[in-house]
Short mmCIF file of C-alpha atoms and ligand atoms in Angstrom, two decimals:
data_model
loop_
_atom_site.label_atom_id
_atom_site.label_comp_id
_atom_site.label_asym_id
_atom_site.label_seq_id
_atom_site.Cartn_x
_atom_site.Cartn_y
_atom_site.Cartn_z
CA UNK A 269 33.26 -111.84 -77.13
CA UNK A 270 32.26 -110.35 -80.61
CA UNK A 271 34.48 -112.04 -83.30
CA UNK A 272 33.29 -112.21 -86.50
CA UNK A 273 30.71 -110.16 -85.47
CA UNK A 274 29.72 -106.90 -87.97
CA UNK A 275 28.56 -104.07 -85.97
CA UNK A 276 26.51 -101.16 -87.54
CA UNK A 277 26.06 -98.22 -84.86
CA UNK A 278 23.96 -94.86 -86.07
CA UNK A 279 25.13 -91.72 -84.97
CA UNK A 280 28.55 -92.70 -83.73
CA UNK A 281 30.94 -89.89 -84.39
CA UNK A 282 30.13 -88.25 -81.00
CA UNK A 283 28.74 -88.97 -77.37
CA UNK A 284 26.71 -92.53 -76.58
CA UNK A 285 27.06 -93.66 -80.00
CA UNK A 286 31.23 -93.26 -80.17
CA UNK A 287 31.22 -94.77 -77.00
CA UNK A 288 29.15 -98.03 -78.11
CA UNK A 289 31.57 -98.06 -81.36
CA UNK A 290 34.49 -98.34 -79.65
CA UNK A 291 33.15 -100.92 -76.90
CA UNK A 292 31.88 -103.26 -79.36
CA UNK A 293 34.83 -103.16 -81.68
CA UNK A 294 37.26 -103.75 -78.68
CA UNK A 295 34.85 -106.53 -77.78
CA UNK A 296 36.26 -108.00 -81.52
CA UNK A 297 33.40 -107.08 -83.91
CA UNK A 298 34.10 -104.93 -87.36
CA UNK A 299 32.67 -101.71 -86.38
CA UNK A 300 30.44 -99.68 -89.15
CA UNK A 301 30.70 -95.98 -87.49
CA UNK A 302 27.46 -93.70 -89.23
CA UNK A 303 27.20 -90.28 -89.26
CA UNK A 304 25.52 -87.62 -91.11
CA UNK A 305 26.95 -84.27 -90.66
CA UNK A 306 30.14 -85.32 -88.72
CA UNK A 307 32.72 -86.38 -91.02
CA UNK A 308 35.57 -86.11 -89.29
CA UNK A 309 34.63 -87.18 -86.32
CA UNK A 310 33.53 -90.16 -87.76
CA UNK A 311 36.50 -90.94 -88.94
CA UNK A 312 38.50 -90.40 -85.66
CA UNK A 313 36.05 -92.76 -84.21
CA UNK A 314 37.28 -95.22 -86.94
CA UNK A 315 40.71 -94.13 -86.20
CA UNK A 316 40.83 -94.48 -82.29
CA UNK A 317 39.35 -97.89 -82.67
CA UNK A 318 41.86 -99.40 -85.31
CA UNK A 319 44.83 -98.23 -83.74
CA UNK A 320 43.43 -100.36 -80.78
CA UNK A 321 43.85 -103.00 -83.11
CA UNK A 322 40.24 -102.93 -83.87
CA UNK A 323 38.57 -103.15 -87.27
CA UNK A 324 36.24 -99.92 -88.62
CA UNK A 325 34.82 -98.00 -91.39
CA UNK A 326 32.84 -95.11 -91.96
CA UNK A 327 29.59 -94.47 -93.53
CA UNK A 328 27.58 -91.51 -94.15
CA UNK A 329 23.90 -91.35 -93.78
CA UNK A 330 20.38 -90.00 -92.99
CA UNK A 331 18.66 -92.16 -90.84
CA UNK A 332 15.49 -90.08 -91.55
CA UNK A 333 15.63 -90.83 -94.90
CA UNK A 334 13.80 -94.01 -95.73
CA UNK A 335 15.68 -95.14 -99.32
CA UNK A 336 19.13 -93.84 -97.65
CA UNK A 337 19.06 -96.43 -95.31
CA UNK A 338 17.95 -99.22 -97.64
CA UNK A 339 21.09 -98.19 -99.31
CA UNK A 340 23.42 -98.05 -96.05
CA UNK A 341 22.53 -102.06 -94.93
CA UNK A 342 22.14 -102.96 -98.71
CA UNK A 343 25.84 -101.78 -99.03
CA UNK A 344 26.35 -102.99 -95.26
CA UNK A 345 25.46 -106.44 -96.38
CA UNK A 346 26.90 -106.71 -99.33
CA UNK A 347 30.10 -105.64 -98.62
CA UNK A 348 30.31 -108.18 -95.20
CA UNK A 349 27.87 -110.81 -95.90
CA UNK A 350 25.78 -110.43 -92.65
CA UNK A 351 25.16 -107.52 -90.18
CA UNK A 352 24.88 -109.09 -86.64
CA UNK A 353 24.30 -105.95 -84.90
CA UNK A 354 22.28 -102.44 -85.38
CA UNK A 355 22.98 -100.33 -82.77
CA UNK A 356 19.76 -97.45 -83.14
CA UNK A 357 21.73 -94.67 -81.62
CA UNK A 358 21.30 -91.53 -83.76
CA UNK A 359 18.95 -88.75 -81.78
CA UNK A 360 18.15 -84.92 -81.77
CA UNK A 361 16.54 -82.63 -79.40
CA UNK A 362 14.41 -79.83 -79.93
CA UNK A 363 13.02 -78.79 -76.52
CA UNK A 364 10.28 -76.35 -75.51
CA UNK A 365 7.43 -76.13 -73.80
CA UNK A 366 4.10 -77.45 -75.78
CA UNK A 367 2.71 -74.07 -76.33
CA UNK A 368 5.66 -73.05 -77.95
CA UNK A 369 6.97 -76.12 -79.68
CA UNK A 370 6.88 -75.51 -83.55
CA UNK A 371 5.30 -77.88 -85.93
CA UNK A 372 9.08 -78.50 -87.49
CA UNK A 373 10.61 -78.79 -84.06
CA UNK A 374 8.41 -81.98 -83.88
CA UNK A 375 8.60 -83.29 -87.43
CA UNK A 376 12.23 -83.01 -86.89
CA UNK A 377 12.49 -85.08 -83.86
CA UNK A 378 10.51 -87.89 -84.35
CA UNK A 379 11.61 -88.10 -87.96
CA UNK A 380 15.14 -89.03 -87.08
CA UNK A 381 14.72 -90.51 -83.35
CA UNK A 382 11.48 -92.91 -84.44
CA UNK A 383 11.68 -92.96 -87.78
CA UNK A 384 15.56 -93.29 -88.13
CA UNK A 385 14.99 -96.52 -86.12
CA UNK A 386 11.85 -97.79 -88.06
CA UNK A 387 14.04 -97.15 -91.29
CA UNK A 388 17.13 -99.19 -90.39
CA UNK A 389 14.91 -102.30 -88.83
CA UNK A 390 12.78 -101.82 -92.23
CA UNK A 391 15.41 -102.77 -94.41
CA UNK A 392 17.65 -105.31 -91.93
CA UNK A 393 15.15 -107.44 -90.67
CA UNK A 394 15.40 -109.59 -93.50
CA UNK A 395 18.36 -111.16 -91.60
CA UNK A 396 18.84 -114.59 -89.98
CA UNK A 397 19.41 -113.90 -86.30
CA UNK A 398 21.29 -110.52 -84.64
CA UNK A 399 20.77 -108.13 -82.22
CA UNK A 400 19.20 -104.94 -82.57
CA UNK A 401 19.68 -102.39 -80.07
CA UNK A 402 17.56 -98.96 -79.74
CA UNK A 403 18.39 -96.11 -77.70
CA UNK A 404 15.31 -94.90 -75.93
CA UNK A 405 15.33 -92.57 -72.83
CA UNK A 406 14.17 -92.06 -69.12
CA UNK A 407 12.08 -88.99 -71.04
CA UNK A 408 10.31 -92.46 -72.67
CA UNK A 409 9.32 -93.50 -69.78
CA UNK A 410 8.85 -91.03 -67.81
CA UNK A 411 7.98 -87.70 -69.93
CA UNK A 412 9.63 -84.80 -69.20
CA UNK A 413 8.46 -80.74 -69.41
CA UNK A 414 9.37 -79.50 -72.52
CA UNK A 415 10.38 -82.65 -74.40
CA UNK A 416 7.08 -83.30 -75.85
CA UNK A 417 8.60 -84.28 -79.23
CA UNK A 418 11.80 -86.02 -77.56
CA UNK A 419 9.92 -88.05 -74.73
CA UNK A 420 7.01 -88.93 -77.53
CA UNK A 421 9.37 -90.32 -80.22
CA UNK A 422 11.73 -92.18 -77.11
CA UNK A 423 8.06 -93.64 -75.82
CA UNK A 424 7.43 -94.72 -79.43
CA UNK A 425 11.28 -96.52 -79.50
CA UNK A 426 9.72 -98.39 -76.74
CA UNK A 427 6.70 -99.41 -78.53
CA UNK A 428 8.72 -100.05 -81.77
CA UNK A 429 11.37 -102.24 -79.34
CA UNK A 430 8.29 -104.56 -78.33
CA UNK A 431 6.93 -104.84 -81.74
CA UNK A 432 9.64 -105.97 -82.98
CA UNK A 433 10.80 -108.33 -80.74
CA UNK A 434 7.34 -110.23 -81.39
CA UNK A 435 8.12 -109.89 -84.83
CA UNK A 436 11.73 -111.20 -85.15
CA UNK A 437 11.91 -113.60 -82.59
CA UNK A 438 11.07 -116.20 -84.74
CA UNK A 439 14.29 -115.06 -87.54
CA UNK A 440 16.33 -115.47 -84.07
CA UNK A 441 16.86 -112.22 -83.68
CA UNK A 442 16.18 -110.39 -80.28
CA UNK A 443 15.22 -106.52 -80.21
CA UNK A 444 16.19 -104.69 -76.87
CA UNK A 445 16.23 -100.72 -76.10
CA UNK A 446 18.52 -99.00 -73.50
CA UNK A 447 16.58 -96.30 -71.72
CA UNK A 448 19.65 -93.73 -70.05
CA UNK A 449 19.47 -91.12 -68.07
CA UNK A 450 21.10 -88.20 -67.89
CA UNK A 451 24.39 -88.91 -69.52
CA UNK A 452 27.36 -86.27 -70.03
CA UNK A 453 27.49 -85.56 -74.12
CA UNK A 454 26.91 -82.79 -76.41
CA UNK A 455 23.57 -83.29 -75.59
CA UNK A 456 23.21 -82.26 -72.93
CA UNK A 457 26.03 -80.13 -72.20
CA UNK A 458 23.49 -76.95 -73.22
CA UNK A 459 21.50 -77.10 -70.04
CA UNK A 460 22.20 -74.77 -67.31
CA UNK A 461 24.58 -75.54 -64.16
CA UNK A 462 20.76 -75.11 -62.62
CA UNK A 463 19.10 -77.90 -64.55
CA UNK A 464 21.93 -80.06 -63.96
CA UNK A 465 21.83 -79.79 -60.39
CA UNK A 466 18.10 -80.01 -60.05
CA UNK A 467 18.30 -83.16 -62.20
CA UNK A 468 21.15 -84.55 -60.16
CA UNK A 469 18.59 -84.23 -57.04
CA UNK A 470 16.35 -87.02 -59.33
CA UNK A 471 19.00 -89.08 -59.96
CA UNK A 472 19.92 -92.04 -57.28
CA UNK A 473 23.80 -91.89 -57.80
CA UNK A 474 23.92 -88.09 -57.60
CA UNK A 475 25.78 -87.59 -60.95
CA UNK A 476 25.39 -87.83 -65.22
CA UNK A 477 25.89 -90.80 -66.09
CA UNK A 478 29.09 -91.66 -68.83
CA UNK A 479 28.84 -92.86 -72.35
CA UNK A 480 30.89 -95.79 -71.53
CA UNK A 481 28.00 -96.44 -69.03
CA UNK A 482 25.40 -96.82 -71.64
CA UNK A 483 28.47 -98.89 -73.66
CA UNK A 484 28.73 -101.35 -71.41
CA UNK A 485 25.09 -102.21 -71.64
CA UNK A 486 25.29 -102.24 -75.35
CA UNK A 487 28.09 -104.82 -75.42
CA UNK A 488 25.92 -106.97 -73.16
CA UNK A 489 22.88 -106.60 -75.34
CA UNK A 490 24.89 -107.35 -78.34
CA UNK A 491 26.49 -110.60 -76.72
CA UNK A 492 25.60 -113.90 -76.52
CA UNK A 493 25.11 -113.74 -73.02
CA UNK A 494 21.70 -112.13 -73.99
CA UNK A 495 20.56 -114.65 -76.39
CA UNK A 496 17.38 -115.36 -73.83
CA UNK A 497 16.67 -111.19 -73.48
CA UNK A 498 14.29 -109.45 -76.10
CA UNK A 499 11.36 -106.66 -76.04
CA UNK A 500 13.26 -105.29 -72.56
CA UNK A 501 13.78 -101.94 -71.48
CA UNK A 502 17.19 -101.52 -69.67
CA UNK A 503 17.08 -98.72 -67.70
CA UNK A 504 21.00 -96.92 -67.50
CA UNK A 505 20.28 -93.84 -65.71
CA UNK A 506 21.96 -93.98 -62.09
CA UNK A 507 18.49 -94.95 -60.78
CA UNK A 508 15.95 -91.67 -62.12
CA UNK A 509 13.42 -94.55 -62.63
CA UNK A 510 12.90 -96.63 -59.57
P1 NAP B 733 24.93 -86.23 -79.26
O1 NAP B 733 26.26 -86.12 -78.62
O2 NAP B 733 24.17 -85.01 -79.59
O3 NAP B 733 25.09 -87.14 -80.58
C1 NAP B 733 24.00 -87.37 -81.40
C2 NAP B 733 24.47 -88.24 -82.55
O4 NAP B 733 23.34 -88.48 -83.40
C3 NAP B 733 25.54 -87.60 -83.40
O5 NAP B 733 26.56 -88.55 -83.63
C4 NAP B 733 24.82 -87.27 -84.70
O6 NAP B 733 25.63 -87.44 -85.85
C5 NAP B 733 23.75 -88.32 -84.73
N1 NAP B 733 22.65 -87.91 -85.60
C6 NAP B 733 21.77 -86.89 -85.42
N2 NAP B 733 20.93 -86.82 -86.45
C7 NAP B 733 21.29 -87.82 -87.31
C8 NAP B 733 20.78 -88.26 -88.55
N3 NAP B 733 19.73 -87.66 -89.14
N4 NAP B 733 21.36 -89.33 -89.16
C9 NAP B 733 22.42 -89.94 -88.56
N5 NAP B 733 22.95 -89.55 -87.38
C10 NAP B 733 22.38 -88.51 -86.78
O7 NAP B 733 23.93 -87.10 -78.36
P2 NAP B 733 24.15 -88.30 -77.32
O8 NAP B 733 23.95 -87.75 -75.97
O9 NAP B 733 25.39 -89.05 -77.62
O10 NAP B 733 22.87 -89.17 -77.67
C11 NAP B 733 22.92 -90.42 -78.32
C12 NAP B 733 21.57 -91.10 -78.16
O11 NAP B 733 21.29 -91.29 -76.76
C13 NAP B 733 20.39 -90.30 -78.70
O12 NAP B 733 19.44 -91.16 -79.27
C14 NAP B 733 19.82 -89.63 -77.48
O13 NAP B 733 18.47 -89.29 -77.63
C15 NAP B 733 20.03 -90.72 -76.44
N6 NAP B 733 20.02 -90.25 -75.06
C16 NAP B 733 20.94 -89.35 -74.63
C17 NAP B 733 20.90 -88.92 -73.31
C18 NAP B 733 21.88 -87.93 -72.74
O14 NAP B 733 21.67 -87.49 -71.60
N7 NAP B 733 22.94 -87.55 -73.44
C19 NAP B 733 19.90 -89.41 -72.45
C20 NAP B 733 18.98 -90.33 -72.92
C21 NAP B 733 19.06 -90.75 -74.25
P3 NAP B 733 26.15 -86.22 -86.76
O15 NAP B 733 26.82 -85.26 -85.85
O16 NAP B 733 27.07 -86.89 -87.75
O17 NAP B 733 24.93 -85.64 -87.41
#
Protein backbone atom coordinates (compact mmCIF):
# COMPACT_ATOMS: atom_id res chain seq x y z
CA UNK A 1 0.00 0.00 0.00
CA UNK A 2 3.07 2.35 0.65
CA UNK A 3 5.78 1.49 -1.98
CA UNK A 4 8.04 3.92 -2.81
CA UNK A 5 6.73 5.80 -0.22
CA UNK A 6 9.47 7.69 2.37
CA UNK A 7 8.11 7.85 5.76
CA UNK A 8 9.52 10.33 8.41
CA UNK A 9 7.88 9.56 11.99
CA UNK A 10 9.09 11.92 15.17
CA UNK A 11 9.54 10.34 18.30
CA UNK A 12 9.52 6.73 17.21
CA UNK A 13 11.88 4.79 19.39
CA UNK A 14 9.10 4.08 21.96
CA UNK A 15 5.18 3.83 22.41
CA UNK A 16 2.63 5.39 19.50
CA UNK A 17 5.40 6.54 17.47
CA UNK A 18 7.33 2.82 17.24
CA UNK A 19 4.12 1.52 16.62
CA UNK A 20 3.31 3.91 13.50
CA UNK A 21 7.08 3.09 12.29
CA UNK A 22 6.67 -0.28 12.07
CA UNK A 23 2.98 -0.18 10.51
CA UNK A 24 3.92 2.05 7.80
CA UNK A 25 7.15 0.35 6.88
CA UNK A 26 5.33 -3.11 6.77
CA UNK A 27 2.77 -1.26 4.68
CA UNK A 28 6.14 -0.94 2.10
CA UNK A 29 7.35 2.64 2.75
CA UNK A 30 11.26 3.42 3.81
CA UNK A 31 10.80 4.26 7.33
CA UNK A 32 12.92 7.41 8.86
CA UNK A 33 12.67 6.42 12.79
CA UNK A 34 13.57 10.05 14.96
CA UNK A 35 14.51 10.25 18.26
CA UNK A 36 16.24 12.50 20.55
CA UNK A 37 17.40 10.96 23.67
CA UNK A 38 16.68 7.27 22.73
CA UNK A 39 19.39 5.91 20.76
CA UNK A 40 19.10 2.60 21.07
CA UNK A 41 15.83 2.22 20.96
CA UNK A 42 15.75 3.87 17.89
CA UNK A 43 17.73 1.69 16.42
CA UNK A 44 15.83 -1.52 17.52
CA UNK A 45 12.90 0.13 15.99
CA UNK A 46 15.04 0.21 12.75
CA UNK A 47 16.08 -3.24 13.51
CA UNK A 48 12.62 -4.98 14.18
CA UNK A 49 11.36 -3.42 11.03
CA UNK A 50 14.20 -4.56 8.55
CA UNK A 51 14.37 -7.94 9.66
CA UNK A 52 10.61 -7.87 8.60
CA UNK A 53 12.02 -7.24 5.41
CA UNK A 54 11.27 -3.65 5.78
CA UNK A 55 13.49 -0.69 4.91
CA UNK A 56 14.69 1.94 7.97
CA UNK A 57 17.10 4.36 9.27
CA UNK A 58 17.66 6.35 12.16
CA UNK A 59 17.92 9.94 12.81
CA UNK A 60 18.54 11.98 15.75
CA UNK A 61 16.80 15.16 16.51
CA UNK A 62 15.12 18.00 18.50
CA UNK A 63 11.93 18.69 17.24
CA UNK A 64 11.90 21.83 19.48
CA UNK A 65 14.65 23.12 17.87
CA UNK A 66 13.69 25.18 14.86
CA UNK A 67 17.23 25.01 12.59
CA UNK A 68 17.53 21.15 13.78
CA UNK A 69 14.70 20.28 11.93
CA UNK A 70 15.47 22.31 8.82
CA UNK A 71 18.47 20.14 8.92
CA UNK A 72 16.61 16.66 9.58
CA UNK A 73 14.09 17.06 6.17
CA UNK A 74 16.95 19.02 4.38
CA UNK A 75 19.05 15.78 4.91
CA UNK A 76 15.62 13.74 4.66
CA UNK A 77 15.22 15.09 1.20
CA UNK A 78 18.27 15.02 -0.03
CA UNK A 79 19.24 11.81 0.74
CA UNK A 80 15.61 10.22 -0.83
CA UNK A 81 14.46 12.77 -3.17
CA UNK A 82 10.93 13.29 -1.68
CA UNK A 83 9.39 12.77 1.83
CA UNK A 84 5.74 11.56 1.30
CA UNK A 85 4.93 11.30 4.84
CA UNK A 86 5.58 13.28 8.34
CA UNK A 87 4.22 11.51 10.95
CA UNK A 88 4.11 14.54 14.05
CA UNK A 89 4.40 12.06 16.83
CA UNK A 90 7.01 13.31 19.32
CA UNK A 91 5.18 14.56 22.83
CA UNK A 92 5.99 15.21 26.60
CA UNK A 93 3.97 15.64 29.63
CA UNK A 94 4.41 17.75 32.46
CA UNK A 95 1.21 17.55 34.54
CA UNK A 96 -0.03 19.57 37.52
CA UNK A 97 -2.59 21.44 38.57
CA UNK A 98 -2.58 25.32 37.25
CA UNK A 99 -1.66 26.75 40.53
CA UNK A 100 1.22 24.74 40.67
CA UNK A 101 2.33 24.33 37.10
CA UNK A 102 5.84 26.03 36.69
CA UNK A 103 6.57 28.50 34.01
CA UNK A 104 9.25 25.74 32.49
CA UNK A 105 6.80 22.92 32.90
CA UNK A 106 4.82 24.88 30.21
CA UNK A 107 7.60 26.23 28.00
CA UNK A 108 8.64 22.71 27.90
CA UNK A 109 5.51 21.23 26.68
CA UNK A 110 4.31 23.28 24.14
CA UNK A 111 7.83 23.80 22.85
CA UNK A 112 8.19 20.24 21.70
CA UNK A 113 4.35 19.08 21.32
CA UNK A 114 3.30 22.52 19.19
CA UNK A 115 6.26 23.74 18.25
CA UNK A 116 8.01 20.38 17.30
CA UNK A 117 5.08 20.10 14.82
CA UNK A 118 5.14 23.78 13.54
CA UNK A 119 9.00 23.15 12.99
CA UNK A 120 8.85 20.00 10.86
CA UNK A 121 5.69 21.41 8.60
CA UNK A 122 7.94 24.77 8.47
CA UNK A 123 10.60 23.31 6.62
CA UNK A 124 8.59 20.28 4.53
CA UNK A 125 5.87 22.06 3.17
CA UNK A 126 7.79 23.05 0.34
CA UNK A 127 6.84 19.59 -1.07
CA UNK A 128 4.61 18.53 -3.98
CA UNK A 129 1.85 16.46 -2.44
CA UNK A 130 2.16 14.00 0.96
CA UNK A 131 0.56 13.41 3.94
CA UNK A 132 1.18 14.93 7.12
CA UNK A 133 -0.05 13.40 10.14
CA UNK A 134 -0.16 15.13 13.80
CA UNK A 135 -0.77 13.47 16.94
CA UNK A 136 -3.17 15.49 18.99
CA UNK A 137 -5.16 14.14 22.03
CA UNK A 138 -8.69 13.61 23.65
CA UNK A 139 -6.95 16.27 26.37
CA UNK A 140 -7.26 18.62 22.86
CA UNK A 141 -10.47 18.33 22.77
CA UNK A 142 -11.64 17.88 25.70
CA UNK A 143 -9.16 19.50 28.45
CA UNK A 144 -8.28 17.65 31.19
CA UNK A 145 -7.36 18.73 35.17
CA UNK A 146 -3.93 19.20 35.41
CA UNK A 147 -2.83 19.12 31.78
CA UNK A 148 -3.08 22.74 31.23
CA UNK A 149 0.18 22.80 29.20
CA UNK A 150 -0.51 19.22 27.53
CA UNK A 151 -4.32 19.77 26.59
CA UNK A 152 -3.31 23.60 25.42
CA UNK A 153 -0.44 22.61 23.06
CA UNK A 154 -2.76 19.20 21.78
CA UNK A 155 -5.77 22.01 21.22
CA UNK A 156 -3.20 24.12 19.33
CA UNK A 157 -2.15 20.68 17.07
CA UNK A 158 -5.72 20.97 16.22
CA UNK A 159 -5.66 24.47 15.20
CA UNK A 160 -2.24 24.02 13.45
CA UNK A 161 -3.94 20.63 11.63
CA UNK A 162 -6.73 23.03 10.11
CA UNK A 163 -4.39 25.71 9.14
CA UNK A 164 -2.57 23.79 7.36
CA UNK A 165 -4.76 21.83 5.52
CA UNK A 166 -6.12 25.28 4.03
CA UNK A 167 -2.72 26.01 3.34
CA UNK A 168 -1.40 22.89 1.51
CA UNK A 169 -4.27 21.69 -0.14
CA UNK A 170 -3.50 23.40 -3.08
CA UNK A 171 0.55 21.64 -3.17
CA UNK A 172 -1.78 18.34 -2.93
CA UNK A 173 -0.94 17.64 0.20
CA UNK A 174 -3.62 16.80 2.94
CA UNK A 175 -2.92 17.58 6.78
CA UNK A 176 -4.90 15.26 9.27
CA UNK A 177 -4.37 14.83 13.26
CA UNK A 178 -5.22 11.63 15.26
CA UNK A 179 -6.73 12.60 18.58
CA UNK A 180 -6.20 9.07 21.04
CA UNK A 181 -7.22 8.36 24.08
CA UNK A 182 -5.86 6.75 26.69
CA UNK A 183 -3.35 4.46 25.12
CA UNK A 184 -0.95 1.94 27.10
CA UNK A 185 2.86 3.54 26.69
CA UNK A 186 5.45 4.98 28.82
CA UNK A 187 3.26 7.67 29.01
CA UNK A 188 1.11 6.86 30.75
CA UNK A 189 2.23 3.96 32.59
CA UNK A 190 3.04 6.64 35.70
CA UNK A 191 -0.55 7.11 36.68
CA UNK A 192 -1.96 5.29 39.52
CA UNK A 193 -3.98 1.82 39.28
CA UNK A 194 -6.70 4.63 40.62
CA UNK A 195 -6.52 6.99 37.68
CA UNK A 196 -6.54 4.21 35.38
CA UNK A 197 -9.60 2.80 36.58
CA UNK A 198 -11.44 6.04 36.98
CA UNK A 199 -10.42 6.81 33.38
CA UNK A 200 -11.48 3.40 32.19
CA UNK A 201 -15.11 4.40 33.67
CA UNK A 202 -14.84 7.45 30.71
CA UNK A 203 -13.84 5.33 28.21
CA UNK A 204 -16.68 3.42 25.96
CA UNK A 205 -14.64 0.12 25.43
CA UNK A 206 -13.65 -0.14 29.10
CA UNK A 207 -9.85 -0.42 28.44
CA UNK A 208 -6.37 1.74 27.15
CA UNK A 209 -6.30 1.70 24.01
CA UNK A 210 -2.90 -0.04 22.03
CA UNK A 211 -0.30 1.69 19.99
CA UNK A 212 -1.06 -0.48 17.13
CA UNK A 213 -4.57 1.11 17.56
CA UNK A 214 -3.45 4.58 16.87
CA UNK A 215 -1.08 2.67 13.94
CA UNK A 216 -3.67 1.53 12.14
CA UNK A 217 -5.16 4.94 11.77
CA UNK A 218 -1.87 6.32 10.75
CA UNK A 219 -1.47 3.85 7.87
CA UNK A 220 -4.92 4.91 6.71
CA UNK A 221 -4.13 8.58 6.92
CA UNK A 222 -0.95 8.03 5.13
CA UNK A 223 -2.68 5.95 2.24
CA UNK A 224 -4.18 6.73 -0.74
CA UNK A 225 -7.36 5.70 0.40
CA UNK A 226 -7.41 9.17 2.15
CA UNK A 227 -6.52 11.25 -0.72
CA UNK A 228 -10.22 13.08 -0.29
CA UNK A 229 -9.57 13.50 3.89
CA UNK A 230 -7.72 16.74 5.19
CA UNK A 231 -8.11 19.32 8.27
CA UNK A 232 -9.98 16.11 10.24
CA UNK A 233 -9.72 15.13 13.64
CA UNK A 234 -9.81 11.27 14.04
CA UNK A 235 -10.74 10.49 17.25
CA UNK A 236 -8.82 6.83 18.48
CA UNK A 237 -9.75 6.68 21.99
CA UNK A 238 -12.27 3.63 22.57
CA UNK A 239 -15.07 6.24 22.47
CA UNK A 240 -13.95 9.06 25.60
CA UNK A 241 -15.36 11.61 23.07
CA UNK A 242 -18.85 10.83 21.95
P1 LIG B 1 6.11 8.03 25.06
O1 LIG B 1 6.12 6.55 25.15
O2 LIG B 1 6.46 8.84 26.25
O3 LIG B 1 7.05 8.46 23.83
C1 LIG B 1 7.27 9.79 23.54
C2 LIG B 1 8.20 9.87 22.35
O4 LIG B 1 8.41 11.25 22.05
C3 LIG B 1 9.55 9.24 22.58
O5 LIG B 1 9.87 8.43 21.48
C4 LIG B 1 10.49 10.43 22.66
O6 LIG B 1 11.76 10.19 22.09
C5 LIG B 1 9.78 11.44 21.80
N1 LIG B 1 10.22 12.80 22.12
C6 LIG B 1 10.01 13.50 23.25
N2 LIG B 1 10.60 14.69 23.17
C7 LIG B 1 11.19 14.75 21.94
C8 LIG B 1 11.94 15.74 21.27
N3 LIG B 1 12.21 16.92 21.83
N4 LIG B 1 12.38 15.48 20.01
C9 LIG B 1 12.10 14.28 19.43
N5 LIG B 1 11.40 13.30 20.04
C10 LIG B 1 10.96 13.54 21.27
O7 LIG B 1 4.69 8.57 24.60
P2 LIG B 1 3.51 7.95 23.70
O8 LIG B 1 2.42 7.56 24.61
O9 LIG B 1 4.04 6.97 22.73
O10 LIG B 1 3.04 9.28 22.96
C11 LIG B 1 3.26 9.53 21.58
C12 LIG B 1 2.38 10.69 21.17
O11 LIG B 1 1.00 10.36 21.39
C13 LIG B 1 2.63 11.98 21.95
O12 LIG B 1 2.48 13.10 21.12
C14 LIG B 1 1.53 11.97 22.99
O13 LIG B 1 1.23 13.25 23.46
C15 LIG B 1 0.40 11.36 22.19
N6 LIG B 1 -0.67 10.78 23.00
C16 LIG B 1 -0.42 9.75 23.85
C17 LIG B 1 -1.45 9.23 24.61
C18 LIG B 1 -1.26 8.09 25.57
O14 LIG B 1 -2.21 7.78 26.32
N7 LIG B 1 -0.12 7.41 25.60
C19 LIG B 1 -2.74 9.78 24.50
C20 LIG B 1 -2.96 10.83 23.63
C21 LIG B 1 -1.91 11.32 22.87
P3 LIG B 1 13.12 10.08 22.93
O15 LIG B 1 12.88 9.07 24.00
O16 LIG B 1 14.15 9.67 21.91
O17 LIG B 1 13.37 11.45 23.49
Amino acid sequence: MLENKVALVTGAGRGIGRAIAIALAKEGAEVIVNYNGSEERAKEVKQTIEENGGKASVYKCNVSDFEACETMIKDVVKEYGHLDILVNNAGITRDGLIMKMKEEDFDAVLNVNLKGTFNTIRHSARQRSGKIINISSVSGILGNAGQANYAASKAGVIGLTKTMARELGSRGITVNAIAPGFVDTEMTEVLSEELKESACKQIILGRFGKPEDIANAAVFLASDKADYITGQVISVDGGMNV
